[in-house]
């Protein structure tokens, strides 16, 4: 299959490129400067030349707090542009994958969210991701929306790296205990997204690491798996005073009969730390 990836230099986009190549697909990826998804004409030109069978849209505005200061900018990238990508894909008969977020939910359900649960985003970012879902599904009848959460991977700043850095430099960290979600290793998600393209199960898919935890529990597991002695202090969301509100409980599971089930988050973490170690080992040889 010929696959085109937008946002290909991002944390998820980089792993999607590798997973698609490993699965034997003919893959072409574009960075932000290579293909700006807010430029509808550029999208139509590019897709007209490359004639992909599928487009995986990993390009997004991902600054959750920054979106509160610039709702129009966030909506342009996550909502309007998602519709442009989807319709340009439809014009060449390509399927489209839009990567969405657990932040489309308000976090008040108190248990794992399934695809049919009502959405009710509480942040600007969440609202723009929901707008992107709708725009993607409306513009292309062969559209998949993949909701995931709490991503960590090699090619982007992430919570795991932050904890390890702070743990090494300070010996103690302060982490919120009142937000619960499903940490997801981007390599596992990328592999799942590429596998999903083998089926015609269009529509919404929840695809996140199995199980759930709070950020505080996640930090504890990071230090345990990394073999680090770090004092982990628990805090409330309110204490951090972040600009954008976050859902209190936003773990995702799937009720989709074609669900692609990812490994539990602890295994995702193990895979990520292992991958980092082998790359560091190779770099020092
Ligand atoms: N990170 C998470 O925890 C998380 C959780 C759930 C869902 N998601 C979703 O997963 C997807 C991938 O996220 P990620 O964490 O991999 O994000 P990321 O590392 O920030 O990657 C996003 C990429 O999109 C590019 N981009 C931004 N605006 C663009 C535009 N107008 N045209 C083309 N490219 C553009 C960025 O390039 P520049 O940096 O050069 O601007 C960046 O390379 C996003 O849809 C995100 O909403 C993320």
Coordinates of C-alpha atoms and ligand atoms in Angstrom, one line a residue:
X1 CA 0.0 0.0 0.0
X2 CA 1.2 3.5 -0.7
X3 CA 1.0 5.5 2.5
X4 CA 1.6 9.2 3.0
X5 CA 2.3 10.6 6.5
X6 CA 1.8 14.2 7.6
X7 CA 3.6 15.5 10.7
X8 CA 6.2 12.8 10.0
X9 CA 8.9 14.3 12.1
X10 CA 6.7 14.4 15.2
X11 CA 6.9 11.9 18.1
X12 CA 4.1 9.6 16.7
X13 CA 4.7 10.4 13.0
X14 CA 8.3 9.2 13.2
X15 CA 7.2 5.8 14.6
X16 CA 4.4 5.6 12.1
X17 CA 6.9 6.0 9.3
X18 CA 9.1 3.2 10.7
X19 CA 6.1 0.9 11.4
X20 CA 4.7 1.3 7.9
X21 CA 8.1 0.7 6.3
X22 CA 8.6 -2.4 8.5
X23 CA 5.2 -3.7 7.4
X24 CA 6.4 -3.5 3.8
X25 CA 4.4 -0.4 2.7
X26 CA 5.6 2.2 0.3
X27 CA 5.8 5.2 2.7
X28 CA 6.4 8.9 2.1
X29 CA 6.5 11.3 5.1
X30 CA 6.3 15.1 5.2
X31 CA 7.4 17.4 7.9
X32 CA 5.6 20.7 8.8
X33 CA 7.8 22.7 6.4
X34 CA 7.5 20.0 3.7
X35 CA 3.7 19.9 3.7
X36 CA 1.6 22.4 5.8
X37 CA -1.8 20.8 6.4
X38 CA -3.4 24.2 6.6
X39 CA -2.7 24.8 2.9
X40 CA -5.5 23.0 1.0
X41 CA -4.0 23.7 -2.4
X42 CA -0.6 22.2 -1.4
X43 CA -2.4 19.1 0.0
X44 CA -4.3 18.6 -3.3
X45 CA -1.2 19.1 -5.4
X46 CA 0.9 16.7 -3.2
X47 CA -1.8 14.0 -3.1
X48 CA -2.4 14.4 -6.8
X49 CA 1.3 13.7 -7.5
X50 CA 1.8 10.9 -5.0
X51 CA -1.6 9.2 -5.3
X52 CA -1.5 7.5 -1.9
X53 CA -3.9 4.6 -0.9
X54 CA -3.9 5.9 2.6
X55 CA -3.0 9.1 4.5
X56 CA -2.1 9.0 8.2
X57 CA -2.5 12.5 9.6
X58 CA -0.1 12.9 12.5
X59 CA 0.2 16.6 12.1
X60 CA -1.3 18.6 14.9
X61 CA -1.2 21.5 17.4
X62 CA -0.2 19.6 20.5
X63 CA 0.5 22.4 23.0
X64 CA -2.4 21.8 25.3
X65 CA -1.9 24.9 27.4
X66 CA -0.8 27.1 24.5
X67 CA -4.2 26.3 22.8
X68 CA -6.0 28.3 25.5
X69 CA -4.1 31.4 24.4
X70 CA -4.7 30.9 20.7
X71 CA -7.9 28.9 20.1
X72 CA -8.1 30.0 16.5
X73 CA -4.6 28.8 15.7
X74 CA -5.3 25.4 17.4
X75 CA -8.6 25.0 15.6
X76 CA -7.0 25.8 12.3
X77 CA -4.5 23.0 12.7
X78 CA -6.5 20.4 14.6
X79 CA -9.9 21.1 13.1
X80 CA -10.1 22.9 9.8
X81 CA -6.9 21.5 8.4
X82 CA -7.9 17.9 9.4
X83 CA -10.9 18.4 7.1
X84 CA -8.7 19.6 4.3
X85 CA -6.4 16.6 4.6
X86 CA -9.4 14.3 4.7
X87 CA -11.0 15.8 1.7
X88 CA -7.8 15.9 -0.3
X89 CA -7.4 12.2 0.5
X90 CA -11.0 11.5 -0.6
X91 CA -10.3 13.3 -3.9
X92 CA -7.6 10.7 -4.8
X93 CA -9.6 7.8 -3.3
X94 CA -7.3 7.4 -0.3
X95 CA -8.3 6.4 3.2
X96 CA -7.6 8.8 6.0
X97 CA -6.5 8.2 9.6
X98 CA -6.9 11.1 12.0
X99 CA -5.2 10.7 15.4
X100 CA -7.3 12.1 18.2
X101 CA -7.2 12.3 22.0
X102 CA -8.7 11.2 25.3
X103 CA -9.1 14.9 25.9
X104 CA -12.4 14.9 23.9
X105 CA -13.9 13.5 27.1
X106 CA -14.6 15.5 30.3
X107 CA -13.2 12.8 32.6
X108 CA -16.3 12.6 34.8
X109 CA -17.4 9.1 33.8
X110 CA -15.2 7.5 36.5
X111 CA -14.3 4.5 34.4
X112 CA -12.7 3.7 31.0
X113 CA -14.2 5.5 28.0
X114 CA -15.5 3.4 25.1
X115 CA -16.1 4.8 21.5
X116 CA -19.9 5.3 22.0
X117 CA -19.5 7.4 25.1
X118 CA -20.6 11.0 24.7
X119 CA -17.8 13.5 24.1
X120 CA -17.6 16.7 26.1
X121 CA -14.1 18.3 26.0
X122 CA -13.2 20.7 28.7
X123 CA -10.2 22.4 27.1
X124 CA -9.6 24.3 23.9
X125 CA -7.3 21.6 22.7
X126 CA -9.9 18.9 23.4
X127 CA -12.5 20.9 21.5
X128 CA -10.2 21.3 18.5
X129 CA -9.5 17.6 18.4
X130 CA -13.2 16.8 18.5
X131 CA -13.7 19.3 15.6
X132 CA -10.9 17.5 13.7
X133 CA -12.7 14.1 14.2
X134 CA -15.9 15.5 12.8
X135 CA -14.3 17.3 9.9
X136 CA -12.3 14.1 9.0
X137 CA -15.3 11.8 9.2
X138 CA -17.5 14.2 7.1
X139 CA -15.0 14.7 4.3
X140 CA -14.1 11.1 3.6
X141 CA -16.3 8.0 3.8
X142 CA -13.2 5.9 4.3
X143 CA -12.0 7.6 7.5
X144 CA -10.6 6.1 10.7
X145 CA -10.4 8.2 13.9
X146 CA -7.9 6.8 16.4
X147 CA -8.2 8.2 19.9
X148 CA -5.1 7.6 22.0
X149 CA -3.6 9.1 25.2
X150 CA -0.5 10.0 27.2
X151 CA 2.0 9.3 24.4
X152 CA 5.7 8.7 25.0
X153 CA 8.2 7.8 22.3
X154 CA 11.7 8.4 21.0
X155 CA 11.1 11.4 18.8
X156 CA 9.5 13.9 21.1
X157 CA 9.7 15.4 24.6
X158 CA 7.6 13.2 26.9
X159 CA 6.8 12.5 30.6
X160 CA 9.2 9.5 30.9
X161 CA 12.2 11.5 29.8
X162 CA 11.2 14.4 32.0
X163 CA 10.9 12.2 35.1
X164 CA 14.3 10.6 34.4
X165 CA 15.9 14.0 33.9
X166 CA 14.4 15.5 37.0
X167 CA 15.0 12.3 39.0
X168 CA 18.7 12.5 38.1
X169 CA 19.1 16.2 38.7
X170 CA 17.0 16.7 41.8
X171 CA 16.5 13.2 43.4
X172 CA 12.9 14.1 44.0
X173 CA 9.9 14.9 41.9
X174 CA 6.4 16.3 42.5
X175 CA 3.7 14.5 40.4
X176 CA -0.1 14.8 40.2
X177 CA -2.1 11.9 41.6
X178 CA -5.6 13.1 40.6
X179 CA -5.4 12.6 36.8
X180 CA -5.7 9.0 35.6
X181 CA -5.1 7.8 32.1
X182 CA -3.6 5.2 29.8
X183 CA 0.1 5.8 29.0
X184 CA 0.8 4.7 25.4
X185 CA 4.1 3.9 23.7
X186 CA 4.1 5.5 20.3
X187 CA 5.8 2.5 18.7
X188 CA 2.9 0.2 19.9
X189 CA 0.3 2.8 18.7
X190 CA 2.1 3.2 15.3
X191 CA 2.1 -0.5 14.8
X192 CA -1.6 -0.7 15.7
X193 CA -2.5 2.1 13.3
X194 CA -0.6 0.5 10.4
X195 CA -2.3 -2.9 11.2
X196 CA -5.7 -1.2 11.3
X197 CA -5.3 -0.2 7.6
X198 CA -5.6 -3.9 6.7
X199 CA -9.3 -3.7 7.6
X200 CA -12.2 -1.6 6.4
X201 CA -13.3 -0.9 9.9
X202 CA -13.8 2.8 9.4
X203 CA -15.0 5.0 12.2
X204 CA -13.8 5.7 15.7
X205 CA -11.2 3.4 17.4
X206 CA -9.9 3.7 20.9
X207 CA -6.2 2.6 20.8
X208 CA -4.2 3.1 24.0
X209 CA -1.9 1.2 26.3
X210 CA -3.8 -1.4 28.3
X211 CA -4.7 -0.6 31.9
X212 CA -4.5 2.8 33.5
X213 CA -2.7 4.8 36.3
X214 CA -2.2 8.2 37.7
X215 CA 0.8 10.4 36.6
X216 CA 2.1 9.7 40.2
X217 CA 1.8 5.9 39.7
X218 CA 3.4 6.3 36.2
X219 CA 6.3 8.1 37.7
X220 CA 6.8 5.4 40.3
X221 CA 6.9 2.7 37.6
X222 CA 9.4 4.7 35.6
X223 CA 11.8 5.0 38.5
X224 CA 11.3 1.3 39.4
X225 CA 11.9 0.1 35.8
X226 CA 14.9 2.5 35.3
X227 CA 16.4 1.3 38.6
X228 CA 16.5 4.8 40.1
X229 CA 16.0 5.8 43.7
X230 CA 13.9 9.0 43.5
X231 CA 11.6 10.5 46.2
X232 CA 8.2 10.8 44.5
X233 CA 5.8 13.3 46.1
X234 CA 2.2 13.5 45.2
X235 CA 0.4 16.7 44.3
X236 CA -3.0 17.8 43.1
X237 CA -3.8 19.2 39.6
X238 CA -4.8 22.4 41.3
X239 CA -1.3 22.8 42.9
X240 CA 0.3 22.9 39.4
X241 CA -2.1 25.7 38.2
X242 CA -1.8 24.7 34.5
X243 CA -3.7 26.9 32.0
X244 CA -5.8 24.2 30.4
X245 CA -8.1 21.9 32.5
X246 CA -7.4 18.2 32.1
X247 CA -9.9 15.3 32.5
X248 CA -9.6 13.6 35.8
X249 CA -10.1 10.1 34.4
X250 CA -9.6 9.6 30.7
X251 CA -8.4 6.0 30.2
X252 CA -9.6 4.5 26.9
X253 CA -10.7 1.0 26.1
X254 CA -12.4 -0.3 22.9
X255 CA -15.8 -1.8 22.3
X256 CA -15.1 -1.9 18.6
X257 CA -15.4 -5.4 17.2
X258 CA -12.3 -4.7 15.1
X259 CA -10.4 -3.4 18.1
X260 CA -6.6 -3.5 17.9
X261 CA -5.5 -4.2 21.5
X262 CA -2.2 -2.7 22.5
X263 CA 0.1 -4.1 25.3
X264 CA -0.4 -2.9 28.9
X265 CA 1.2 0.4 29.6
X266 CA 3.9 -1.2 31.8
X267 CA 5.1 -3.2 28.8
X268 CA 5.0 -0.1 26.7
X269 CA 7.3 1.6 29.2
X270 CA 9.6 -1.5 29.3
X271 CA 9.8 -1.4 25.5
X272 CA 10.6 2.3 25.4
X273 CA 13.3 2.1 28.1
X274 CA 14.8 -0.9 26.3
X275 CA 14.8 0.9 23.0
X276 CA 16.5 4.0 24.5
X277 CA 19.1 1.8 26.2
X278 CA 20.0 0.0 23.0
X279 CA 20.3 3.3 21.1
X280 CA 22.5 4.8 23.8
X281 CA 24.6 1.7 23.7
X282 CA 25.0 1.9 19.9
X283 CA 25.8 5.6 20.1
X284 CA 28.6 5.0 22.6
X285 CA 30.2 2.1 20.7
Ligands
LIG1 N1 1.3 13.6 22.9 C1 0.2 13.0 23.4 O1 0.3 12.7 24.6 C2 -1.0 12.8 22.6 C3 -2.1 12.1 23.3 C4 -3.2 11.8 22.5 C5 -3.3 12.2 21.2 N2 -2.3 12.8 20.6 C6 -2.3 13.1 19.2 O2 -1.4 12.3 18.5 C7 -0.9 13.0 17.3 C8 0.6 13.1 17.3 O3 1.0 13.8 18.5 P1 2.6 13.9 18.8 O4 2.6 13.8 20.3 O5 3.4 13.0 18.0 O6 2.8 15.4 18.5 P2 4.1 16.2 18.0 O7 5.4 15.4 18.4 O8 3.9 17.6 18.5 O9 4.0 16.1 16.4 C9 3.1 16.9 15.7 C10 3.8 17.2 14.4 O10 2.9 18.0 13.6 C11 3.6 19.0 13.0 N3 2.7 20.1 12.6 C12 2.1 21.0 13.4 N4 1.3 21.8 12.7 C13 1.4 21.4 11.4 C14 0.9 21.9 10.2 N5 0.1 22.9 10.1 N6 1.2 21.2 9.0 C15 2.0 20.1 9.1 N7 2.6 19.7 10.2 C16 2.3 20.3 11.3 C17 4.6 19.4 14.0 O11 5.7 20.1 13.4 P3 6.4 21.3 14.1 O12 6.8 20.9 15.5 O13 7.6 21.6 13.2 O14 5.4 22.4 14.1 C18 5.0 18.1 14.6 O15 6.1 17.5 13.9 C19 -1.6 14.4 17.4 O16 -2.8 14.4 16.6 C20 -2.0 14.6 18.8 O17 -3.1 15.4 19.0 C21 -1.1 13.1 21.3

